[in-house]
Coordinates of C-alpha atoms in Angstrom, one line a residue:
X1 CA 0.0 0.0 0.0
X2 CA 2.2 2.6 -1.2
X3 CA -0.5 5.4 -0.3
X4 CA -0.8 4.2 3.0
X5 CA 0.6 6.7 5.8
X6 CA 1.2 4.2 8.6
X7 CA 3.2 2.2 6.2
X8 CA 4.1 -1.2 5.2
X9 CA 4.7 -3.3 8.4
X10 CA 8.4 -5.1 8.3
X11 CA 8.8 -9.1 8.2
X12 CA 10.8 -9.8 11.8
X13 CA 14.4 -10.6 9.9
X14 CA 14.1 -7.0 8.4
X15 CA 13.4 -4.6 11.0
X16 CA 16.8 -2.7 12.2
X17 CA 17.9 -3.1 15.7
X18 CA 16.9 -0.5 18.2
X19 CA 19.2 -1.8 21.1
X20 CA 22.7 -0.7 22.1
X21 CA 25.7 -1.6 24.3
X22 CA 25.5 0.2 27.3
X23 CA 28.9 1.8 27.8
X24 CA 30.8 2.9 31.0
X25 CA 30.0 6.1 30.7
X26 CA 26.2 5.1 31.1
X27 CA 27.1 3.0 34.4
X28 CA 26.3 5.3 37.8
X29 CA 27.8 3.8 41.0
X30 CA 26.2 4.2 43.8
X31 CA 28.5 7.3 45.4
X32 CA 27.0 9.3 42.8
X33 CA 23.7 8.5 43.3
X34 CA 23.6 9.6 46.4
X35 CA 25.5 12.9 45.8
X36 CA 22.1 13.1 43.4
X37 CA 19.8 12.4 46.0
X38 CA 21.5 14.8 48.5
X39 CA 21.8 17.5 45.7
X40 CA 17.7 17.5 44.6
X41 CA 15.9 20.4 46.3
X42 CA 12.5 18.2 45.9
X43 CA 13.6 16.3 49.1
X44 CA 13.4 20.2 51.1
X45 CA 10.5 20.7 49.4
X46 CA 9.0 17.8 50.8
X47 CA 9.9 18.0 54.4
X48 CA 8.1 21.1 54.8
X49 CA 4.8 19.0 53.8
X50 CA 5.8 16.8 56.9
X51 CA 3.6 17.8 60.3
X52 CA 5.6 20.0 62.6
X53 CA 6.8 18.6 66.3
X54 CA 4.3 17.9 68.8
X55 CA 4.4 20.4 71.4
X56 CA 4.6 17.3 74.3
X57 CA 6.4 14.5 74.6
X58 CA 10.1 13.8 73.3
X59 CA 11.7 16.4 71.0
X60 CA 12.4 15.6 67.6
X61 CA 16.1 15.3 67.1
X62 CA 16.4 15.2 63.4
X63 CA 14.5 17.3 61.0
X64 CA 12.3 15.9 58.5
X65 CA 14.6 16.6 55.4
X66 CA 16.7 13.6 57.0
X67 CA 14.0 10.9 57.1
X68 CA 12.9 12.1 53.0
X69 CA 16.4 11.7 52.5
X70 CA 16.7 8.3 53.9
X71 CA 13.4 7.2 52.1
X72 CA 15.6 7.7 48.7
X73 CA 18.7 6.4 50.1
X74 CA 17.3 3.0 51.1
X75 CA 16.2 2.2 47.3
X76 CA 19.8 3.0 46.0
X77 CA 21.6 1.1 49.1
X78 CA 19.0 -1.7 48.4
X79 CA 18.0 -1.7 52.5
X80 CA 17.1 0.8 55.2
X81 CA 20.3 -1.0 57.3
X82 CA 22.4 -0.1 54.9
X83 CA 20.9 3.6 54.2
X84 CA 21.8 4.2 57.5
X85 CA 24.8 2.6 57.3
X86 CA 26.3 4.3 54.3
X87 CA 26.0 7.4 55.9
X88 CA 29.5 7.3 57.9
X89 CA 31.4 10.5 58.7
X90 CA 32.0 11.7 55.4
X91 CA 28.7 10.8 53.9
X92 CA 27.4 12.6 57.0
X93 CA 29.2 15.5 56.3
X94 CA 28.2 16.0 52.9
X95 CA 24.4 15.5 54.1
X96 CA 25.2 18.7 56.7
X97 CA 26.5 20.6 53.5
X98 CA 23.4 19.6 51.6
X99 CA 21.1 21.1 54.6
X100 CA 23.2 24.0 54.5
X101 CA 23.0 24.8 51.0
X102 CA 19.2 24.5 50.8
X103 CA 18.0 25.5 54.3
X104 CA 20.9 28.1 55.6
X105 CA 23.8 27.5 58.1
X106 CA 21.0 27.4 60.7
X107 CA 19.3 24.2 60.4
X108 CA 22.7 22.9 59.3
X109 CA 24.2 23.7 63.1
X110 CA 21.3 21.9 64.4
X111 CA 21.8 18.6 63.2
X112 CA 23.0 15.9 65.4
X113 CA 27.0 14.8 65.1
X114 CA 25.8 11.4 63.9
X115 CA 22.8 10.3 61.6
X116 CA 19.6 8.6 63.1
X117 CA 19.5 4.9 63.7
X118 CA 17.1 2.0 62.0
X119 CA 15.1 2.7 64.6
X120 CA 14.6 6.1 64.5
X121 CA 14.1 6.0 60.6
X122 CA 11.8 3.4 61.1
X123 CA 9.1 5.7 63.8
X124 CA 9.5 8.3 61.3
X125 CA 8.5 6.5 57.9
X126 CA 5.0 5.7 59.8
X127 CA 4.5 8.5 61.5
X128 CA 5.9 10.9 59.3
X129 CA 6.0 10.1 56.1
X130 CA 3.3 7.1 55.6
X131 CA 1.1 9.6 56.9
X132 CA 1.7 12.2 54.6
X133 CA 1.3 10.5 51.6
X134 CA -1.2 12.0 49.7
X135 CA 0.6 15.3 49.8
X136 CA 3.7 14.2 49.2
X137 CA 2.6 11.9 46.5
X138 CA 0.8 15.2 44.8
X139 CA 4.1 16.9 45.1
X140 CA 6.3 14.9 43.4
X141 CA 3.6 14.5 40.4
X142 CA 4.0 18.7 40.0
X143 CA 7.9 18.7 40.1
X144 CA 8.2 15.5 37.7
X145 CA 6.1 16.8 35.4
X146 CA 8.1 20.8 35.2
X147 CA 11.2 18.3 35.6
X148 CA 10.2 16.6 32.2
X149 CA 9.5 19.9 30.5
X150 CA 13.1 21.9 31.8
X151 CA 14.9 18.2 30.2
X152 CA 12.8 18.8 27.3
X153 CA 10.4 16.6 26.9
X154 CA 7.3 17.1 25.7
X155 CA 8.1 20.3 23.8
X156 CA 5.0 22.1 22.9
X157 CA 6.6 23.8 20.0
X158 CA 7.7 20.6 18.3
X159 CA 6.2 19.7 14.9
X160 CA 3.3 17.2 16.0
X161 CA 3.1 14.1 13.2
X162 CA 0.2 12.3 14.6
X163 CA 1.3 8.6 13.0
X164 CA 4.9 9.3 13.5
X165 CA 5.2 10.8 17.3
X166 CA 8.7 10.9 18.6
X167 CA 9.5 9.3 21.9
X168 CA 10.2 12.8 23.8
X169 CA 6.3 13.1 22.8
X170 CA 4.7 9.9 24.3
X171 CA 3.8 8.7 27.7
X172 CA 5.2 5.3 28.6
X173 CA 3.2 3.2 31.2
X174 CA 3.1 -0.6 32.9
X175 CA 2.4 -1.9 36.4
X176 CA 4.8 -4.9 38.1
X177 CA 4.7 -6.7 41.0
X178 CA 7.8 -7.1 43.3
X179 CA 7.7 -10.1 45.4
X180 CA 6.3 -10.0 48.6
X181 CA 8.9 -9.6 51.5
X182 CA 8.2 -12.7 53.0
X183 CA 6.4 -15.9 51.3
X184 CA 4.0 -16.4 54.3
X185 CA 0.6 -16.0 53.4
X186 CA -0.7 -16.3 57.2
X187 CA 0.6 -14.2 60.1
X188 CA -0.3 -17.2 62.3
X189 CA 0.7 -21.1 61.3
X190 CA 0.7 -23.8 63.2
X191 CA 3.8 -26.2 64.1
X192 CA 2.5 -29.9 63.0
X193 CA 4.2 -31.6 65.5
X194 CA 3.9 -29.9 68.7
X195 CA 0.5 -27.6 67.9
X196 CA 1.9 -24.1 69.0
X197 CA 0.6 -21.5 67.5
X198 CA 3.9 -19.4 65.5
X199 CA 4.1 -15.8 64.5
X200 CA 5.4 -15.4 61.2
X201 CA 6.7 -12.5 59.4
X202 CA 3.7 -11.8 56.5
X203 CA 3.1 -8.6 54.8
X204 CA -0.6 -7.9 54.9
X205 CA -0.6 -5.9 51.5
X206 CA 0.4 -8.6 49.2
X207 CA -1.8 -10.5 47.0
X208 CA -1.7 -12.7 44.4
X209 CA -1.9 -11.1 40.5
X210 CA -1.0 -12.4 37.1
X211 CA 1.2 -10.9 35.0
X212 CA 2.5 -11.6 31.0
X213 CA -0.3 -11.2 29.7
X214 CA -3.8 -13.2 29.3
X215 CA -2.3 -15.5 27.1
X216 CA 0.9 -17.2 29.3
X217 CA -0.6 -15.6 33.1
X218 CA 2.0 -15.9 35.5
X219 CA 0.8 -16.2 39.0
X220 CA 2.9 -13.3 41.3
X221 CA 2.6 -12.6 44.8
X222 CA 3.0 -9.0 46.1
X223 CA 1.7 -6.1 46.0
X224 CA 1.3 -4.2 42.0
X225 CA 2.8 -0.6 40.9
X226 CA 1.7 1.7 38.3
X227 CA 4.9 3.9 37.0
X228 CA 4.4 6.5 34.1
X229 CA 7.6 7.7 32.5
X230 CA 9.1 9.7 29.7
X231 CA 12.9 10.0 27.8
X232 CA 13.9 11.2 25.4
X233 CA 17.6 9.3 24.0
X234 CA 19.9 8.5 26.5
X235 CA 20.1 6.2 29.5
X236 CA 19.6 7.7 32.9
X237 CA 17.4 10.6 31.6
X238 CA 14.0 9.3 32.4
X239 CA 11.6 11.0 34.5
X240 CA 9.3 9.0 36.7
X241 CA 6.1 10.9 36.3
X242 CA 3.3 9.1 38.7
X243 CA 3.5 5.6 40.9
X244 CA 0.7 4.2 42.5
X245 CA -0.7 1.3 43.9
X246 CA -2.6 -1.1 41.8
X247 CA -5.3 -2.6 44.5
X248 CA -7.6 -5.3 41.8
X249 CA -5.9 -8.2 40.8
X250 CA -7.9 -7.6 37.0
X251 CA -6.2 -6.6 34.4
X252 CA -9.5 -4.0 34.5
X253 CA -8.2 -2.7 37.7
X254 CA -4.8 -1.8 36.3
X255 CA -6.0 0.2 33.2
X256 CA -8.2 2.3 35.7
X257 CA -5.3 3.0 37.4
X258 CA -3.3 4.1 34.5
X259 CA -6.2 6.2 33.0
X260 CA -7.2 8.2 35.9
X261 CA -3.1 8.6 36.1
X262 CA -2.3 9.7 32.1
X263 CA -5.7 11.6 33.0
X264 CA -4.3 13.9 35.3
X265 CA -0.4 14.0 34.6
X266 CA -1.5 15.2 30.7
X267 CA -2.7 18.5 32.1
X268 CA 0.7 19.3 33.2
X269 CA 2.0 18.5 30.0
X270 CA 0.8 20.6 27.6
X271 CA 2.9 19.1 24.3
X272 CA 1.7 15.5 25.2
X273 CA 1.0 13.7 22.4
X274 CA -0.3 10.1 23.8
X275 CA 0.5 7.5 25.8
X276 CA 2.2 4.1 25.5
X277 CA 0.7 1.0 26.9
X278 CA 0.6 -3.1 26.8
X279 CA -2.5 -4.8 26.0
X280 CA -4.2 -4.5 29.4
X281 CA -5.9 -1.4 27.8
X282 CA -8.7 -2.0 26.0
X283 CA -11.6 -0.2 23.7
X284 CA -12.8 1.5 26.8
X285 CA -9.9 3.1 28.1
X286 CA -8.7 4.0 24.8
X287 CA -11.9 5.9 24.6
X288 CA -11.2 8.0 27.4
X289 CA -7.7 8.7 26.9
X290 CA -9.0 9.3 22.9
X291 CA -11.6 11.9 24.1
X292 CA -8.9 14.0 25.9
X293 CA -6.8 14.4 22.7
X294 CA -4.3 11.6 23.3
X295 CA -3.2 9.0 21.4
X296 CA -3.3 5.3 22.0
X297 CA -0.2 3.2 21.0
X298 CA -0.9 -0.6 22.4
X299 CA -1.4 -3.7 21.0
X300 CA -5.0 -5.0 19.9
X301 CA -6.5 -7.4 22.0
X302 CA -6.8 -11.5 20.6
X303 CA -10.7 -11.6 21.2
X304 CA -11.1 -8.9 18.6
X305 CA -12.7 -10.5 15.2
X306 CA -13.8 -9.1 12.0
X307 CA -16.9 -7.3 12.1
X308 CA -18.5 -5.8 9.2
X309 CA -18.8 -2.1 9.3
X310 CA -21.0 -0.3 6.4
X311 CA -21.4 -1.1 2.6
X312 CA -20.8 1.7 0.5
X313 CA -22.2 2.5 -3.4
X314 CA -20.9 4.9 -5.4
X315 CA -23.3 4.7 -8.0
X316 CA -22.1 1.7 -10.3
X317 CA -19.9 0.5 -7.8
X318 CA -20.3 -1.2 -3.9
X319 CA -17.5 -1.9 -1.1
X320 CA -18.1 -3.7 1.7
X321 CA -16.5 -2.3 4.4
X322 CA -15.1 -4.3 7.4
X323 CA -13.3 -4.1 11.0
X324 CA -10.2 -6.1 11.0
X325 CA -7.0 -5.5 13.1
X326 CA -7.7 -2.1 14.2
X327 CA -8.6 -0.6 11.1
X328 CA -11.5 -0.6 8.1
X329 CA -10.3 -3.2 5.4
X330 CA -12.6 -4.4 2.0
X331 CA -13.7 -7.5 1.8
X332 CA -12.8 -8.8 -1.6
X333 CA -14.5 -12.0 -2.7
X334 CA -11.9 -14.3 -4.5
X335 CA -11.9 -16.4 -7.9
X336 CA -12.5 -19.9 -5.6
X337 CA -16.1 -18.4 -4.1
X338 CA -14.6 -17.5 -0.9
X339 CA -13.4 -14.0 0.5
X340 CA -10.8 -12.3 2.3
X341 CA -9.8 -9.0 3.7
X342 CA -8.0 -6.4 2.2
X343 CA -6.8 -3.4 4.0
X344 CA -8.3 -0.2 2.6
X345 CA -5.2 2.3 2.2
X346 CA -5.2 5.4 5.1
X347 CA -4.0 8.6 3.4
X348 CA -4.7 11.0 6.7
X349 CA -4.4 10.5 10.2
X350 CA -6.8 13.6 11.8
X351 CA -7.5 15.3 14.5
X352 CA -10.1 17.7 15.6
X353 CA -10.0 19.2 18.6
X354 CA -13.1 20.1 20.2
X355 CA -14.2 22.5 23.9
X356 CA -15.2 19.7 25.7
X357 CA -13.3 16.3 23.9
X358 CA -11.3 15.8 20.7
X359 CA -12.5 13.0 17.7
X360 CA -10.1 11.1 16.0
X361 CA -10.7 10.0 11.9
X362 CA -9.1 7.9 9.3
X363 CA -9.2 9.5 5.9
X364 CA -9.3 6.4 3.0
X365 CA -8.3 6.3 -0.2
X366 CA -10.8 2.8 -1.5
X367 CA -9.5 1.8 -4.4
X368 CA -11.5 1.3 -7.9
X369 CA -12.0 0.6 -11.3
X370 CA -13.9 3.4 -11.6
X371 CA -11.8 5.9 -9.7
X372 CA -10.8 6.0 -6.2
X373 CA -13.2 7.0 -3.6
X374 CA -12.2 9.0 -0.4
X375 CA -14.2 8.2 2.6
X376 CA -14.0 9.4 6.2
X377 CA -14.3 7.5 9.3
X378 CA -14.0 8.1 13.1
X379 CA -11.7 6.3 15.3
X380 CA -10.6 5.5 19.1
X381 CA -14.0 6.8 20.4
X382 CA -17.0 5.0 20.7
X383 CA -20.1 7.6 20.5
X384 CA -23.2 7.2 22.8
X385 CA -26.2 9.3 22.4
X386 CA -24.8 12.3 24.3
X387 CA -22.2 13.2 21.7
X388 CA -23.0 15.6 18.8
X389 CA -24.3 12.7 16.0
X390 CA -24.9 14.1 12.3
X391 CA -27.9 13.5 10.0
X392 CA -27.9 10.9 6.8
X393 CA -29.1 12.1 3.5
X394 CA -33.6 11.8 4.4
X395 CA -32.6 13.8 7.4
X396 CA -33.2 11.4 10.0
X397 CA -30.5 11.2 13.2
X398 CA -27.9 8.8 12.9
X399 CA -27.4 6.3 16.0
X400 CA -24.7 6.3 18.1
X401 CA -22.6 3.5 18.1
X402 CA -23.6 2.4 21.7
X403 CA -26.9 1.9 19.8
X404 CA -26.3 -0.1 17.2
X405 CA -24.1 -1.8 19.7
X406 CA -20.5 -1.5 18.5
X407 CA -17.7 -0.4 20.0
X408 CA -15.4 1.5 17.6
X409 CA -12.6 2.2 20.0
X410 CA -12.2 -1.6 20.3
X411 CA -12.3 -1.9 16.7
X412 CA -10.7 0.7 15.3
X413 CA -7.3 1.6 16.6
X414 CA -6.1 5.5 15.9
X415 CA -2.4 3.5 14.9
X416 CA -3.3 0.2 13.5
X417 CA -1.4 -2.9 15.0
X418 CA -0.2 -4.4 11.7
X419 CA 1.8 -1.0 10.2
X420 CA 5.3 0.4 10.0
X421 CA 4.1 3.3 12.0
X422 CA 3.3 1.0 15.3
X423 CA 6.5 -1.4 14.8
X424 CA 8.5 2.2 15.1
X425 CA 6.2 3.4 17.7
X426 CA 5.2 0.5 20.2
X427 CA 8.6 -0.5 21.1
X428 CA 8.8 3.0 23.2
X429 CA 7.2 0.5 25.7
X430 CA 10.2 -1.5 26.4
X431 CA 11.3 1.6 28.4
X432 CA 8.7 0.0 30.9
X433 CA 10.5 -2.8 31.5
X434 CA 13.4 -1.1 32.2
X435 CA 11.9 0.9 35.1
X436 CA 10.9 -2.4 36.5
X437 CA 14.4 -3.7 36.0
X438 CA 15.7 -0.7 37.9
X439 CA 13.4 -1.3 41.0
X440 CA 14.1 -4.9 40.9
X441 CA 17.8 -4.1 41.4
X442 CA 16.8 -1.4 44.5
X443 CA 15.5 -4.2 46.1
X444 CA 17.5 -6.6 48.5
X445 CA 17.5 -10.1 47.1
X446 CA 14.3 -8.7 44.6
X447 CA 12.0 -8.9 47.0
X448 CA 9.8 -5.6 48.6
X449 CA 11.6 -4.5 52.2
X450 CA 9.0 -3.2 53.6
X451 CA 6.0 -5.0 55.2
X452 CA 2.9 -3.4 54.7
X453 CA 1.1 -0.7 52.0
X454 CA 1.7 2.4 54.1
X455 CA 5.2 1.6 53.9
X456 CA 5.7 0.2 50.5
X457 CA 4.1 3.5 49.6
X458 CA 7.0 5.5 51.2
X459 CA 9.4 2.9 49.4
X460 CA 8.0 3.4 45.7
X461 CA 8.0 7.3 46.0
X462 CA 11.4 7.2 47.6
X463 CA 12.4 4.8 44.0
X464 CA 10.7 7.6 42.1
X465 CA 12.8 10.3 44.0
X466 CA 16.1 8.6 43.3
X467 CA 15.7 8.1 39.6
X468 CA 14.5 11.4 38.7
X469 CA 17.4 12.9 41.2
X470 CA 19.8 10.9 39.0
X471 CA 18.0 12.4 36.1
X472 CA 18.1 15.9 36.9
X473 CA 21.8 15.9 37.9
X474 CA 22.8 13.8 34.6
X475 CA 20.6 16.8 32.6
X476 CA 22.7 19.5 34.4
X477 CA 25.9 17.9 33.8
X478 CA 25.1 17.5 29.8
X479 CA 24.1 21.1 29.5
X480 CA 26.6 23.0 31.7
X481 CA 29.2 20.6 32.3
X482 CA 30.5 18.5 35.3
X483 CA 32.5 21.3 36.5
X484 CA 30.3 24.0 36.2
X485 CA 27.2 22.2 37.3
X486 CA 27.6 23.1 40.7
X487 CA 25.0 22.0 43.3
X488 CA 23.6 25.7 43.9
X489 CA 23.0 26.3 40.5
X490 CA 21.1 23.3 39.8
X491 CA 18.7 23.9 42.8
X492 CA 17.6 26.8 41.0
X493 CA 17.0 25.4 37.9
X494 CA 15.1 22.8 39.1
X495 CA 12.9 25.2 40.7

């Protein structure tokens, strides 16, 4: 289909690689990540979120900067033991210098000669920061999100090709599940042999989910994560935009999650073109995210079949139309008697944005003896009565979709599966996996080490703090050098 705009779709042995040797100069050891986390001004920011010192009872010794800092030093140390631990009297130092820099040479006098214990971190992350959640949490969503803009991302002035976005343009979302910390799945078991009743160390937030897919489920016990991301090239320059808890054990449950999440982080990016996502999406959620001007790059769900769609006559002529793979293909009937599918040629990917929700249309070229015929027809939204439905020809109102009960955005994909344009696009979603890879490895032995969702909660945003620290500081370096980068400086661009 040389007319067609998505393209030609690649055999497997011809598509070029899209993988590269990491070098050394990608690797980050783990000195400089913390010298990242101790340098990001988001980790001040957040401490004064944290409720002030009760006016009874035992002083606070450390301020709450420390505890935020600990909460993104445990996921690069791989343990709260060794976060602690790490920070001996040079680390401590250079935590003192941090305060200094970002509070004054007050609050820097004030801290205690040695760092807080286990213990003490411990108290804090369930009093202090588990409790504070939902601010904190909001937070960091706000400074991601001008963090991805200042690293360039989502540039509102970039030219916007609807089937060819760039990878600076497009959200990029999954959900794992770390293992649980312990594999007890009762709090209380009995010994078999003498009948006394043993306490065992179980995490009351894990569950079981599957994972990989409906296809090959893998049963996985723990407790799920959203994470929504952007990059542009580079390793080490993606910014963790939202992470949230996944509660369902349906792959339903985890597409709510991730549309009430693109939902609200797309308002803060005003040069967001669409999102990236697996096949846990379906027509329904594609409709949403469709509806808000997005576009919907995943992969189109096994159960889908051919469905016929409208027959067209242009006077001597007739095509009958069909659904198949995610976009409107002819059916052709063959010398034999029987028929197949052809797909009809899409010369115009469009967009129309509206005040209240945008509608998506493929612009065919159907091909004929008699001269080819252009034809218009929506995508990725599913109409219902409510919408704005034209008139045909007697003048008579045409039914919605929910109607005549079909469901176009399940159907009809804004980038069809089975096209050049999604083989370039839909591997963006392999960036997933790599945020997954990179908690795995903040994780002692790959398991969660925390018990409980309050504090896996404090965990994940700490994992989110870290990476996008390490983000910001490798953005600085590239654009005003490692020695001019100098920790003031970037605290104010940041801000």
């Amino acid at each position: 289909m040389p007319d067609d705009i998505f393209g030609e779709p690649l055999p497997r042995e011809l598509r070029p690689p899209r993988k590269r040797q990491l070098s050394d100069k990608d690797q980050r050891h783990q000195q400089q990540r913390i010298a990242d986390c101790l340098d990001d001004p988001l980790l001040h920011e957040m401490a004064e979120l944290l409720p002030p010192p009760a006016s009874r009872g035992c002083p606070r010794q450390y301020p709450p900067v420390i505890y935020v800092t600990l909460s993104a030093l445990m996921t690069v140390t791989r343990s709260k033991r060794s976060a602690v631990g790490v920070l001996d009297d040079k680390q401590w130092r250079s935590v003192r210098a941090s305060v200094r820099r970002h509070a004054g040479r007050r609050a820097a006098a004030l801290l205690p000669v040695t760092p807080p214990s286990r213990k003490q971190y411990e108290y804090a992350e369930l009093n202090l920061l588990a409790s504070s959640i939902g601010p904190l949490r909001e937070l960091f969503e706000q400074r991601a999100a001008q963090q991805a803009l200042h690293q360039g991302l989502f540039p509102v002035d970039a030219p916007r090709v609807w089937s060819r976005p760039e990878r600076r343009q497009l959200l990029v979302g999954d959900a794992t599940v770390p293992k649980a910390p312990s594999r007890m799945e009762h709090a209380y078991t009995p010994d078999t042999t003498t009948g006394e009743v043993r306490r065992r160390h179980f995490d009351p937030a894990a569950r079981l989910y599957y994972e990989n897919g409906e296809k090959e489920k893998r049963v996985a016990r723990g407790t799920k994560w959203f994470f929504a991301s952007a990059r542009d090239t580079g390793y080490w320059q993606r910014v963790i935009l939202s992470v949230r808890h996944v509660a369902g054990g349906e792959y339903e449950d985890e597409a709510a999650v991730a549309v009430r999440a693109f939902t609200q982080i797309s308002r803060n990016l005003p040069g967001c073109m669409g999102v990236v996502y697996d096949g846990a999406l379906r027509g329904t959620h594609r409709d949403a995210l469709a509806r808000l001007g997005l576009l919907v790059v995943n992969k189109q769900h096994g159960s889908v079949k051919p469905r016929a769609y409208e027959l067209l006559r242009f006077g001597r002529c007739r095509h009958d139309l069909w659904c198949d793979q995610g976009r409107i293909a002819e059916r052709v009937l063959l010398d034999d008697g029987t028929s197949t599918l052809l797909p009809v040629p899409v010369t115009r990917l469009e967009h129309r944005q509206g005040r209240t929700k945008s509608r998506w249309y493929h612009l065919l070229a159907i091909p004929c003896r008699h001269g080819t015929h252009s034809h218009r027809v929506p995508v990725g939204i599913t109409t219902t009565p409510d919408d704005r439905l034209g008139t045909d020809p007697t003048g008579r109102r045409l039914k919605s979709d929910t109607e005549r009960d079909f469901h176009r955005a399940e159907h009809l994909q804004q980038i069809p599966e089975p096209t050049l344009a999604h083989q370039q696009v839909y591997p963006y979603r392999s960036d997933a996996e790599s945020v997954h890879n990179q908690l795995d490895k903040s994780l002692w032995n790959e398991r969660m080490i925390s018990y409980g969702l309050e504090r896996q909660n404090v965990f994940m945003l700490g994992f989110a703090l870290a990476q996008n620290a390490t983000s910001r500081r490798i953005h600085l370096e590239a654009s005003t050098g490692p020695s001019n980068g100098l920790p003031g400086r970037g605290a104010a661009l940041s801000r």
